[in-house]
Amino acid sequence: MTAAGIGDPPAAVLAEAAAAFGLLSSPPRLHIVWVLAQGECDVTSLAERVGSALPAVSQHLAKLKLAGLVRSRREGRRVVYLIDDLDVVTMVRELIGCLTPRVTEPGERLRGMGA
């Protein structure tokens, strides 16, 4: 047991966590999740906001959809993407909130991270 009174997580949970972190280890995918956490968006708007080519954003969205992190719906001829896993949004917001001061404030840096 740890200090929090919780034992080690099962191997299946660790594997799921590693898969989620692996999927979000791509800066463009992480940025897409960040943008979608603010609200629904179509692929063209996502590509502009993320600063990536439309085909690349489409491929990232396909991977995020396959993993169950985002979903899409039709609005006429337009396809709109939205978050399908709010827990991941919570995790992403928390991580970015913690890292932003380390990256943006003078003298701060990421220590011990492979970034």
Coordinates of C-alpha atoms in Angstrom, one line a residue:
M1 CA 0.0 0.0 0.0
T2 CA 1.1 3.5 -0.7
A3 CA 0.8 6.5 1.6
A4 CA -2.6 7.2 0.1
G5 CA -3.8 3.7 1.0
I6 CA -4.1 2.5 -2.6
G7 CA -2.2 -0.5 -3.9
D8 CA -0.4 -0.8 -7.2
P9 CA -2.8 -0.6 -10.2
P10 CA -3.4 -3.8 -12.1
A11 CA -1.3 -4.4 -15.2
A12 CA -4.3 -3.9 -17.5
V13 CA -4.9 -0.4 -16.0
L14 CA -1.2 0.5 -16.5
A15 CA -1.4 -0.7 -20.1
E16 CA -4.5 1.5 -20.7
A17 CA -2.8 4.5 -19.2
A18 CA 0.4 3.9 -21.3
A19 CA -1.8 3.7 -24.4
A20 CA -3.5 6.9 -23.6
F21 CA -0.2 8.7 -22.8
G22 CA 1.3 7.3 -26.0
L23 CA -1.7 8.5 -28.1
L24 CA -1.4 12.0 -26.5
S25 CA 2.4 12.1 -26.8
S26 CA 2.0 13.7 -30.2
P27 CA 1.9 17.5 -29.9
P28 CA -0.6 18.0 -32.7
R29 CA -3.0 15.3 -31.2
L30 CA -2.6 16.9 -27.7
H31 CA -3.4 20.3 -29.3
I32 CA -6.4 18.8 -31.0
V33 CA -7.7 17.5 -27.7
W34 CA -7.0 20.9 -26.1
V35 CA -9.0 22.7 -28.8
L36 CA -11.9 20.2 -28.7
A37 CA -12.0 20.6 -24.9
Q38 CA -13.0 24.2 -25.6
G39 CA -15.9 23.1 -27.8
E40 CA -16.9 21.4 -31.0
C41 CA -14.9 22.1 -34.2
D42 CA -14.8 21.0 -37.8
V43 CA -11.6 19.6 -39.3
T44 CA -10.8 22.8 -41.3
S45 CA -11.0 24.9 -38.2
L46 CA -9.0 22.4 -36.3
A47 CA -6.3 22.4 -39.0
E48 CA -6.1 26.2 -38.9
R49 CA -6.0 26.4 -35.1
V50 CA -3.4 23.6 -34.7
G51 CA -1.3 24.8 -37.6
S52 CA -1.2 21.5 -39.4
A53 CA -2.3 20.3 -42.9
L54 CA -5.8 19.1 -43.3
P55 CA -4.8 15.5 -44.1
A56 CA -2.6 15.3 -41.1
V57 CA -5.3 16.6 -38.8
S58 CA -7.8 14.1 -40.3
Q59 CA -5.3 11.2 -39.6
H60 CA -4.9 12.4 -36.0
L61 CA -8.7 12.6 -35.6
A62 CA -9.0 9.1 -36.9
K63 CA -6.6 7.8 -34.3
L64 CA -8.4 9.8 -31.5
K65 CA -11.7 8.4 -32.7
L66 CA -10.5 4.9 -32.8
A67 CA -9.3 5.2 -29.2
G68 CA -12.6 6.6 -28.1
L69 CA -11.3 10.0 -27.1
V70 CA -13.3 12.0 -29.7
R71 CA -16.4 11.4 -31.8
S72 CA -18.0 13.1 -34.7
R73 CA -21.4 14.1 -35.9
R74 CA -22.8 15.6 -39.1
E75 CA -24.2 19.0 -39.4
G76 CA -25.5 19.1 -43.0
R77 CA -22.4 18.6 -45.2
R78 CA -20.0 19.5 -42.3
V79 CA -18.6 17.0 -39.9
V80 CA -18.1 18.3 -36.4
Y81 CA -15.7 16.7 -33.8
L82 CA -16.1 16.7 -30.1
I83 CA -14.6 15.1 -27.0
D84 CA -16.0 11.7 -26.1
D85 CA -13.9 11.1 -22.9
L86 CA -14.2 13.9 -20.4
D87 CA -11.7 12.2 -18.0
V88 CA -9.0 12.7 -20.6
V89 CA -9.9 16.4 -20.9
T90 CA -9.5 16.7 -17.2
M91 CA -6.1 15.0 -17.3
V92 CA -4.9 17.2 -20.3
R93 CA -6.1 20.4 -18.6
E94 CA -4.4 19.5 -15.4
L95 CA -1.1 18.6 -17.1
I96 CA -1.0 21.6 -19.3
G97 CA -1.9 23.8 -16.3
C98 CA 1.0 22.4 -14.3
L99 CA 3.5 22.6 -17.1
T100 CA 2.7 26.1 -18.5
P101 CA 4.4 28.0 -15.7
R102 CA 7.5 25.8 -16.0
V103 CA 7.8 26.5 -19.7
T104 CA 6.7 30.2 -19.8
E105 CA 8.3 31.7 -16.7
P106 CA 11.9 32.8 -16.9
G107 CA 14.3 30.5 -15.2
E108 CA 11.9 27.6 -15.1
R109 CA 12.4 24.5 -17.2
L110 CA 11.3 20.9 -17.4
R111 CA 13.6 18.8 -15.3
G112 CA 14.2 15.1 -15.9
M113 CA 11.7 15.0 -18.8
G114 CA 12.6 13.8 -22.3
A115 CA 11.0 16.9 -23.9

